[in-house]
Amino acid sequence: MANNGQTDVAVLVAMLSERAAVNVRLALVADVQQWQLHHGQVTLDDDTPVAERFWRYSTVSFLELSLPGATVAALLRGDEQDIHGLHVVAPGPPASSASTSRLRGQQEWARVATPWPRTEWTINRDANTPQPDHGVLVGDGPSFLNFDQALSAFLHQRPHDSNAGRSDLWRIVLPQRAGWLSQITIGPDLLKAVVDGEALDGAVLELSGAADNQLQPVDGAGIYRFPLLNGLAHDSLLMLRREDQWLDWRSFPAPAYGRARDASVVWERSGPELDLLLANGEGQHLECKREVPEGDSRKKMLKTIAAFASQDGGTVLIGVQDDLQIVGLPERPNVDKQVLAVVGMIRDNLEPMPPYETRVIDHDGKKILAVEVSGGGQMYAYRNQHRPEFPEFYVRVGPNTVPARHHEIATGFRQAPAVITF
């Protein structure tokens, strides 16, 4: 199966029709005497029983339940259906094809990650479909300020963000548990992979890089070890496969501090992780500082943090020179005070508060402070204390932080989940 492509909807209708029951989550919008489908999520998983939920409001309803596969297939085909006492219709003419994505284990897409690989099919909603009312929701279910918050809570049990307003009408998920990598532990001279799965006959585990390749037959679930004579190369690929079909895989480029981490990859010591991060030098997602800046030099670091947060994240490493030499934090003041100084700078000068974490990394007896900034889905401003009425916005262009252009600022605010008032 190709990793990405298109699937005829008739194929999905046939696949659903063959199943006695499927788990579904439906978001419905009131439309005269009927309910129009806003988003449907189908999970083709016989191993996980559904926990039924029903949230009912005057203008929208949310349902999670098990339905006959034929009922969901009919709705996907565009036929009206009666579901849990509601007459449900699909908006517009049925689509002819669905986008297809095959995802490895722990790969997050549309706010969802699973330990095992999966195939997902999505069908986009017509752009002209009426949107639900965004007023306060009070009814037979938790109360919400608006539909987007309710949808995010119902689908993900997570707060609303700019990605929660889904553009797809249907999302169909097929878990693939033949084999997967449940955990990878990386040390200076050894990689350990924990393999799990339901059909591992004939599988092999391969660790490959530009200068080396190691293969091991997989004789069942368990731990498999690969010696790393020269450490882990930054272009390494760990592949669980059967013949020419992959079951699961992980790659190890320079770690992207500040963005979503793969929960299945554990670095036994921070040294290899830091070495890989520095392998590509300063760039779009990495800035190095010899020490915690003071005085006017603080602005350069702060505007870089604002740029990371305004885009897709990045890391500032303090204790590393521009030439990537690791010098470590100075002994005085102590590390805790240096961390607090950075936290205070961010709190006092950036608005709104960007999503970030601080982490102290031990490397060969030296301590490095990593300020890991996540992409926040909106624009973040540097507030010059001498001119607080003029917020400044920045973006990252390669290894440089530059003032954001007007269209970049406008785009950032259009994507923001809430209006920011300065």
PDB file of N, CA, C and O in Angstrom, residues 284 287 298-316 345-346 349-356 371-384 391-397 400-404 409 412 422:
ATOM      1  N   GLN A 284      16.891  27.010  11.139  1.00  0.00           N
ATOM      2  CA  GLN A 284      15.495  27.393  11.288  1.00  0.00           C
ATOM      3  C   GLN A 284      14.958  27.128  12.694  1.00  0.00           C
ATOM      4  O   GLN A 284      14.123  27.871  13.201  1.00  0.00           O
ATOM      5  N   GLU A 287      19.044  28.000  17.886  1.00  0.00           N
ATOM      6  CA  GLU A 287      19.862  29.173  18.154  1.00  0.00           C
ATOM      7  C   GLU A 287      20.743  28.853  19.361  1.00  0.00           C
ATOM      8  O   GLU A 287      20.281  28.268  20.347  1.00  0.00           O
ATOM      9  N   ARG A 298      19.715  40.932  25.600  1.00  0.00           N
ATOM     10  CA  ARG A 298      18.616  39.998  25.833  1.00  0.00           C
ATOM     11  C   ARG A 298      17.620  40.002  24.679  1.00  0.00           C
ATOM     12  O   ARG A 298      16.971  38.995  24.402  1.00  0.00           O
ATOM     13  N   LYS A 299      17.480  41.163  24.012  1.00  0.00           N
ATOM     14  CA  LYS A 299      16.444  41.279  22.980  1.00  0.00           C
ATOM     15  C   LYS A 299      16.650  40.260  21.868  1.00  0.00           C
ATOM     16  O   LYS A 299      15.681  39.689  21.347  1.00  0.00           O
ATOM     17  N   LYS A 300      17.912  40.006  21.480  1.00  0.00           N
ATOM     18  CA  LYS A 300      18.164  39.082  20.376  1.00  0.00           C
ATOM     19  C   LYS A 300      17.614  37.698  20.689  1.00  0.00           C
ATOM     20  O   LYS A 300      16.993  37.054  19.842  1.00  0.00           O
ATOM     21  N   MET A 301      17.836  37.219  21.915  1.00  0.00           N
ATOM     22  CA  MET A 301      17.315  35.912  22.295  1.00  0.00           C
ATOM     23  C   MET A 301      15.791  35.924  22.388  1.00  0.00           C
ATOM     24  O   MET A 301      15.117  34.994  21.920  1.00  0.00           O
ATOM     25  N   LEU A 302      15.240  36.975  22.965  1.00  0.00           N
ATOM     26  CA  LEU A 302      13.799  37.030  23.161  1.00  0.00           C
ATOM     27  C   LEU A 302      13.044  37.106  21.842  1.00  0.00           C
ATOM     28  O   LEU A 302      11.992  36.477  21.670  1.00  0.00           O
ATOM     29  N   LYS A 303      13.559  37.872  20.887  1.00  0.00           N
ATOM     30  CA  LYS A 303      12.851  37.950  19.604  1.00  0.00           C
ATOM     31  C   LYS A 303      12.959  36.620  18.850  1.00  0.00           C
ATOM     32  O   LYS A 303      12.040  36.266  18.092  1.00  0.00           O
ATOM     33  N   THR A 304      14.033  35.862  19.076  1.00  0.00           N
ATOM     34  CA  THR A 304      14.132  34.528  18.476  1.00  0.00           C
ATOM     35  C   THR A 304      13.111  33.591  19.093  1.00  0.00           C
ATOM     36  O   THR A 304      12.459  32.805  18.388  1.00  0.00           O
ATOM     37  N   ILE A 305      12.928  33.657  20.407  1.00  0.00           N
ATOM     38  CA  ILE A 305      11.901  32.831  21.058  1.00  0.00           C
ATOM     39  C   ILE A 305      10.519  33.193  20.528  1.00  0.00           C
ATOM     40  O   ILE A 305       9.685  32.318  20.257  1.00  0.00           O
ATOM     41  N   ALA A 306      10.257  34.493  20.345  1.00  0.00           N
ATOM     42  CA  ALA A 306       8.969  34.921  19.776  1.00  0.00           C
ATOM     43  C   ALA A 306       8.795  34.372  18.369  1.00  0.00           C
ATOM     44  O   ALA A 306       7.696  33.935  17.988  1.00  0.00           O
ATOM     45  N   ALA A 307       9.867  34.383  17.574  1.00  0.00           N
ATOM     46  CA  ALA A 307       9.789  33.862  16.203  1.00  0.00           C
ATOM     47  C   ALA A 307       9.522  32.359  16.202  1.00  0.00           C
ATOM     48  O   ALA A 307       8.709  31.857  15.423  1.00  0.00           O
ATOM     49  N   PHE A 308      10.215  31.604  17.067  1.00  0.00           N
ATOM     50  CA  PHE A 308       9.966  30.163  17.168  1.00  0.00           C
ATOM     51  C   PHE A 308       8.495  29.898  17.483  1.00  0.00           C
ATOM     52  O   PHE A 308       7.842  29.055  16.860  1.00  0.00           O
ATOM     53  N   ALA A 309       7.962  30.615  18.488  1.00  0.00           N
ATOM     54  CA  ALA A 309       6.574  30.395  18.902  1.00  0.00           C
ATOM     55  C   ALA A 309       5.589  30.789  17.815  1.00  0.00           C
ATOM     56  O   ALA A 309       4.533  30.170  17.667  1.00  0.00           O
ATOM     57  N   SER A 310       5.925  31.821  17.021  1.00  0.00           N
ATOM     58  CA  SER A 310       5.028  32.298  15.969  1.00  0.00           C
ATOM     59  C   SER A 310       5.012  31.364  14.763  1.00  0.00           C
ATOM     60  O   SER A 310       4.107  31.453  13.925  1.00  0.00           O
ATOM     61  N   GLN A 311       6.020  30.485  14.666  1.00  0.00           N
ATOM     62  CA  GLN A 311       6.061  29.539  13.552  1.00  0.00           C
ATOM     63  C   GLN A 311       5.891  28.123  14.088  1.00  0.00           C
ATOM     64  O   GLN A 311       4.906  27.862  14.782  1.00  0.00           O
ATOM     65  N   ASP A 312       6.827  27.217  13.797  1.00  0.00           N
ATOM     66  CA  ASP A 312       6.603  25.832  14.200  1.00  0.00           C
ATOM     67  C   ASP A 312       7.578  25.349  15.253  1.00  0.00           C
ATOM     68  O   ASP A 312       7.875  24.169  15.353  1.00  0.00           O
ATOM     69  N   GLY A 313       8.091  26.275  16.091  1.00  0.00           N
ATOM     70  CA  GLY A 313       8.873  25.885  17.241  1.00  0.00           C
ATOM     71  C   GLY A 313      10.367  25.867  16.995  1.00  0.00           C
ATOM     72  O   GLY A 313      10.851  26.006  15.872  1.00  0.00           O
ATOM     73  N   GLY A 314      11.121  25.679  18.060  1.00  0.00           N
ATOM     74  CA  GLY A 314      12.570  25.622  17.978  1.00  0.00           C
ATOM     75  C   GLY A 314      13.168  25.671  19.364  1.00  0.00           C
ATOM     76  O   GLY A 314      12.452  25.677  20.367  1.00  0.00           O
ATOM     77  N   THR A 315      14.490  25.702  19.430  1.00  0.00           N
ATOM     78  CA  THR A 315      15.181  25.663  20.711  1.00  0.00           C
ATOM     79  C   THR A 315      16.322  26.661  20.758  1.00  0.00           C
ATOM     80  O   THR A 315      17.055  26.820  19.780  1.00  0.00           O
ATOM     81  N   VAL A 316      16.457  27.310  21.902  1.00  0.00           N
ATOM     82  CA  VAL A 316      17.645  28.101  22.212  1.00  0.00           C
ATOM     83  C   VAL A 316      18.491  27.281  23.178  1.00  0.00           C
ATOM     84  O   VAL A 316      18.000  26.860  24.238  1.00  0.00           O
ATOM     85  N   MET A 345      12.747  36.861  31.949  1.00  0.00           N
ATOM     86  CA  MET A 345      12.841  37.644  30.710  1.00  0.00           C
ATOM     87  C   MET A 345      11.650  37.350  29.795  1.00  0.00           C
ATOM     88  O   MET A 345      11.046  38.262  29.218  1.00  0.00           O
ATOM     89  N   ILE A 346      11.321  36.085  29.656  1.00  0.00           N
ATOM     90  CA  ILE A 346      10.216  35.702  28.770  1.00  0.00           C
ATOM     91  C   ILE A 346       8.898  36.260  29.306  1.00  0.00           C
ATOM     92  O   ILE A 346       8.089  36.822  28.562  1.00  0.00           O
ATOM     93  N   ASN A 349       8.683  40.196  28.799  1.00  0.00           N
ATOM     94  CA  ASN A 349       8.901  40.835  27.498  1.00  0.00           C
ATOM     95  C   ASN A 349       8.122  40.238  26.327  1.00  0.00           C
ATOM     96  O   ASN A 349       8.107  40.846  25.249  1.00  0.00           O
ATOM     97  N   LEU A 350       7.498  39.066  26.484  1.00  0.00           N
ATOM     98  CA  LEU A 350       6.785  38.442  25.366  1.00  0.00           C
ATOM     99  C   LEU A 350       5.302  38.351  25.685  1.00  0.00           C
ATOM    100  O   LEU A 350       4.919  37.975  26.800  1.00  0.00           O
ATOM    101  N   GLU A 351       4.470  38.681  24.689  1.00  0.00           N
ATOM    102  CA  GLU A 351       3.021  38.619  24.839  1.00  0.00           C
ATOM    103  C   GLU A 351       2.395  38.018  23.590  1.00  0.00           C
ATOM    104  O   GLU A 351       2.793  38.382  22.479  1.00  0.00           O
ATOM    105  N   PRO A 352       1.406  37.128  23.786  1.00  0.00           N
ATOM    106  CA  PRO A 352       1.086  36.463  25.048  1.00  0.00           C
ATOM    107  C   PRO A 352       2.225  35.526  25.461  1.00  0.00           C
ATOM    108  O   PRO A 352       3.194  35.389  24.719  1.00  0.00           O
ATOM    109  N   MET A 353       2.110  34.877  26.588  1.00  0.00           N
ATOM    110  CA  MET A 353       3.168  33.981  27.030  1.00  0.00           C
ATOM    111  C   MET A 353       3.300  32.821  26.045  1.00  0.00           C
ATOM    112  O   MET A 353       2.333  32.104  25.785  1.00  0.00           O
ATOM    113  N   PRO A 354       4.473  32.628  25.444  1.00  0.00           N
ATOM    114  CA  PRO A 354       4.624  31.545  24.463  1.00  0.00           C
ATOM    115  C   PRO A 354       4.653  30.180  25.132  1.00  0.00           C
ATOM    116  O   PRO A 354       5.017  30.062  26.310  1.00  0.00           O
ATOM    117  N   PRO A 355       4.295  29.145  24.404  1.00  0.00           N
ATOM    118  CA  PRO A 355       4.379  27.781  24.954  1.00  0.00           C
ATOM    119  C   PRO A 355       5.829  27.307  24.923  1.00  0.00           C
ATOM    120  O   PRO A 355       6.422  27.161  23.855  1.00  0.00           O
ATOM    121  N   TYR A 356       6.418  27.073  26.091  1.00  0.00           N
ATOM    122  CA  TYR A 356       7.826  26.680  26.128  1.00  0.00           C
ATOM    123  C   TYR A 356       8.113  25.895  27.401  1.00  0.00           C
ATOM    124  O   TYR A 356       7.328  25.909  28.367  1.00  0.00           O
ATOM    125  N   VAL A 371      15.967  25.950  26.051  1.00  0.00           N
ATOM    126  CA  VAL A 371      14.661  26.610  26.094  1.00  0.00           C
ATOM    127  C   VAL A 371      13.891  26.090  24.891  1.00  0.00           C
ATOM    128  O   VAL A 371      14.145  26.497  23.754  1.00  0.00           O
ATOM    129  N   GLU A 372      12.980  25.166  25.129  1.00  0.00           N
ATOM    130  CA  GLU A 372      12.285  24.449  24.065  1.00  0.00           C
ATOM    131  C   GLU A 372      10.938  25.117  23.810  1.00  0.00           C
ATOM    132  O   GLU A 372      10.054  25.090  24.651  1.00  0.00           O
ATOM    133  N   VAL A 373      10.790  25.715  22.651  1.00  0.00           N
ATOM    134  CA  VAL A 373       9.626  26.536  22.318  1.00  0.00           C
ATOM    135  C   VAL A 373       8.750  25.784  21.326  1.00  0.00           C
ATOM    136  O   VAL A 373       9.227  25.335  20.282  1.00  0.00           O
ATOM    137  N   SER A 374       7.479  25.652  21.646  1.00  0.00           N
ATOM    138  CA  SER A 374       6.530  25.011  20.739  1.00  0.00           C
ATOM    139  C   SER A 374       5.888  26.055  19.840  1.00  0.00           C
ATOM    140  O   SER A 374       5.724  27.211  20.235  1.00  0.00           O
ATOM    141  N   GLY A 375       5.509  25.644  18.633  1.00  0.00           N
ATOM    142  CA  GLY A 375       4.750  26.527  17.763  1.00  0.00           C
ATOM    143  C   GLY A 375       3.367  26.752  18.357  1.00  0.00           C
ATOM    144  O   GLY A 375       2.667  25.798  18.688  1.00  0.00           O
ATOM    145  N   GLY A 376       2.971  27.997  18.510  1.00  0.00           N
ATOM    146  CA  GLY A 376       1.726  28.294  19.212  1.00  0.00           C
ATOM    147  C   GLY A 376       0.517  28.520  18.334  1.00  0.00           C
ATOM    148  O   GLY A 376      -0.568  28.785  18.835  1.00  0.00           O
ATOM    149  N   GLY A 377       0.673  28.480  17.005  1.00  0.00           N
ATOM    150  CA  GLY A 377      -0.478  28.661  16.127  1.00  0.00           C
ATOM    151  C   GLY A 377      -0.969  30.093  16.033  1.00  0.00           C
ATOM    152  O   GLY A 377      -2.094  30.334  15.596  1.00  0.00           O
ATOM    153  N   GLN A 378      -0.149  31.063  16.442  1.00  0.00           N
ATOM    154  CA  GLN A 378      -0.519  32.467  16.353  1.00  0.00           C
ATOM    155  C   GLN A 378       0.760  33.293  16.429  1.00  0.00           C
ATOM    156  O   GLN A 378       1.849  32.750  16.571  1.00  0.00           O
ATOM    157  N   MET A 379       0.627  34.617  16.351  1.00  0.00           N
ATOM    158  CA  MET A 379       1.791  35.486  16.442  1.00  0.00           C
ATOM    159  C   MET A 379       2.055  35.860  17.901  1.00  0.00           C
ATOM    160  O   MET A 379       1.127  36.113  18.676  1.00  0.00           O
ATOM    161  N   TYR A 380       3.339  35.893  18.258  1.00  0.00           N
ATOM    162  CA  TYR A 380       3.780  36.295  19.591  1.00  0.00           C
ATOM    163  C   TYR A 380       4.670  37.525  19.452  1.00  0.00           C
ATOM    164  O   TYR A 380       5.506  37.584  18.554  1.00  0.00           O
ATOM    165  N   ALA A 381       4.484  38.495  20.336  1.00  0.00           N
ATOM    166  CA  ALA A 381       5.154  39.788  20.203  1.00  0.00           C
ATOM    167  C   ALA A 381       6.236  39.973  21.255  1.00  0.00           C
ATOM    168  O   ALA A 381       6.092  39.531  22.405  1.00  0.00           O
ATOM    169  N   TYR A 382       7.322  40.627  20.830  1.00  0.00           N
ATOM    170  CA  TYR A 382       8.314  41.143  21.768  1.00  0.00           C
ATOM    171  C   TYR A 382       7.864  42.536  22.183  1.00  0.00           C
ATOM    172  O   TYR A 382       7.571  43.390  21.352  1.00  0.00           O
ATOM    173  N   ARG A 383       7.791  42.751  23.484  1.00  0.00           N
ATOM    174  CA  ARG A 383       7.331  44.031  24.010  1.00  0.00           C
ATOM    175  C   ARG A 383       8.542  44.805  24.544  1.00  0.00           C
ATOM    176  O   ARG A 383       9.109  44.451  25.571  1.00  0.00           O
ATOM    177  N   ASN A 384       8.947  45.818  23.810  1.00  0.00           N
ATOM    178  CA  ASN A 384      10.049  46.666  24.242  1.00  0.00           C
ATOM    179  C   ASN A 384       9.588  47.512  25.417  1.00  0.00           C
ATOM    180  O   ASN A 384       8.640  48.286  25.303  1.00  0.00           O
ATOM    181  N   PRO A 391       4.197  46.736  19.882  1.00  0.00           N
ATOM    182  CA  PRO A 391       4.661  45.343  19.884  1.00  0.00           C
ATOM    183  C   PRO A 391       5.445  45.038  18.607  1.00  0.00           C
ATOM    184  O   PRO A 391       5.137  45.561  17.531  1.00  0.00           O
ATOM    185  N   GLU A 392       6.458  44.200  18.719  1.00  0.00           N
ATOM    186  CA  GLU A 392       7.302  43.827  17.586  1.00  0.00           C
ATOM    187  C   GLU A 392       7.132  42.334  17.299  1.00  0.00           C
ATOM    188  O   GLU A 392       7.134  41.514  18.223  1.00  0.00           O
ATOM    189  N   PHE A 393       6.995  41.997  16.019  1.00  0.00           N
ATOM    190  CA  PHE A 393       6.777  40.608  15.616  1.00  0.00           C
ATOM    191  C   PHE A 393       7.942  40.138  14.742  1.00  0.00           C
ATOM    192  O   PHE A 393       8.439  40.896  13.899  1.00  0.00           O
ATOM    193  N   TYR A 394       8.342  38.883  14.937  1.00  0.00           N
ATOM    194  CA  TYR A 394       9.496  38.342  14.237  1.00  0.00           C
ATOM    195  C   TYR A 394       9.202  36.953  13.699  1.00  0.00           C
ATOM    196  O   TYR A 394       8.316  36.238  14.196  1.00  0.00           O
ATOM    197  N   VAL A 395       9.968  36.560  12.658  1.00  0.00           N
ATOM    198  CA  VAL A 395       9.916  35.210  12.110  1.00  0.00           C
ATOM    199  C   VAL A 395      11.345  34.720  11.933  1.00  0.00           C
ATOM    200  O   VAL A 395      12.300  35.500  11.941  1.00  0.00           O
ATOM    201  N   ARG A 396      11.472  33.429  11.762  1.00  0.00           N
ATOM    202  CA  ARG A 396      12.777  32.807  11.563  1.00  0.00           C
ATOM    203  C   ARG A 396      12.954  32.511  10.084  1.00  0.00           C
ATOM    204  O   ARG A 396      12.105  31.875   9.456  1.00  0.00           O
ATOM    205  N   VAL A 397      14.078  32.946   9.526  1.00  0.00           N
ATOM    206  CA  VAL A 397      14.441  32.653   8.137  1.00  0.00           C
ATOM    207  C   VAL A 397      15.823  32.009   8.173  1.00  0.00           C
ATOM    208  O   VAL A 397      16.837  32.690   8.357  1.00  0.00           O
ATOM    209  N   ASN A 400      18.542  33.046  10.842  1.00  0.00           N
ATOM    210  CA  ASN A 400      18.365  34.458  11.191  1.00  0.00           C
ATOM    211  C   ASN A 400      16.948  34.731  11.678  1.00  0.00           C
ATOM    212  O   ASN A 400      15.974  34.147  11.186  1.00  0.00           O
ATOM    213  N   THR A 401      16.839  35.647  12.629  1.00  0.00           N
ATOM    214  CA  THR A 401      15.549  36.135  13.093  1.00  0.00           C
ATOM    215  C   THR A 401      15.343  37.527  12.517  1.00  0.00           C
ATOM    216  O   THR A 401      16.170  38.417  12.719  1.00  0.00           O
ATOM    217  N   VAL A 402      14.239  37.706  11.784  1.00  0.00           N
ATOM    218  CA  VAL A 402      14.012  38.968  11.074  1.00  0.00           C
ATOM    219  C   VAL A 402      12.612  39.490  11.396  1.00  0.00           C
ATOM    220  O   VAL A 402      11.726  38.725  11.780  1.00  0.00           O
ATOM    221  N   PRO A 403      12.390  40.810  11.244  1.00  0.00           N
ATOM    222  CA  PRO A 403      11.045  41.346  11.481  1.00  0.00           C
ATOM    223  C   PRO A 403      10.022  40.706  10.539  1.00  0.00           C
ATOM    224  O   PRO A 403      10.290  40.489   9.360  1.00  0.00           O
ATOM    225  N   ALA A 404       8.859  40.390  11.100  1.00  0.00           N
ATOM    226  CA  ALA A 404       7.790  39.812  10.287  1.00  0.00           C
ATOM    227  C   ALA A 404       7.207  40.867   9.359  1.00  0.00           C
ATOM    228  O   ALA A 404       7.087  42.039   9.725  1.00  0.00           O
ATOM    229  N   ILE A 409       2.212  38.767   9.629  1.00  0.00           N
ATOM    230  CA  ILE A 409       1.515  39.091  10.871  1.00  0.00           C
ATOM    231  C   ILE A 409       0.017  38.864  10.707  1.00  0.00           C
ATOM    232  O   ILE A 409      -0.638  38.253  11.562  1.00  0.00           O
ATOM    233  N   GLY A 412      -0.787  35.190  10.697  1.00  0.00           N
ATOM    234  CA  GLY A 412      -0.675  34.631  12.038  1.00  0.00           C
ATOM    235  C   GLY A 412      -1.886  34.922  12.896  1.00  0.00           C
ATOM    236  O   GLY A 412      -2.367  34.055  13.627  1.00  0.00           O
ATOM    237  N   PHE A 422      -3.695  43.964  22.718  1.00  0.00           N
ATOM    238  CA  PHE A 422      -2.493  44.580  23.275  1.00  0.00           C
ATOM    239  C   PHE A 422      -2.841  45.932  23.867  1.00  0.00           C
ATOM    240  O   PHE A 422      -3.721  46.624  23.364  1.00  0.00           O
TER     241      PHE A 422
END
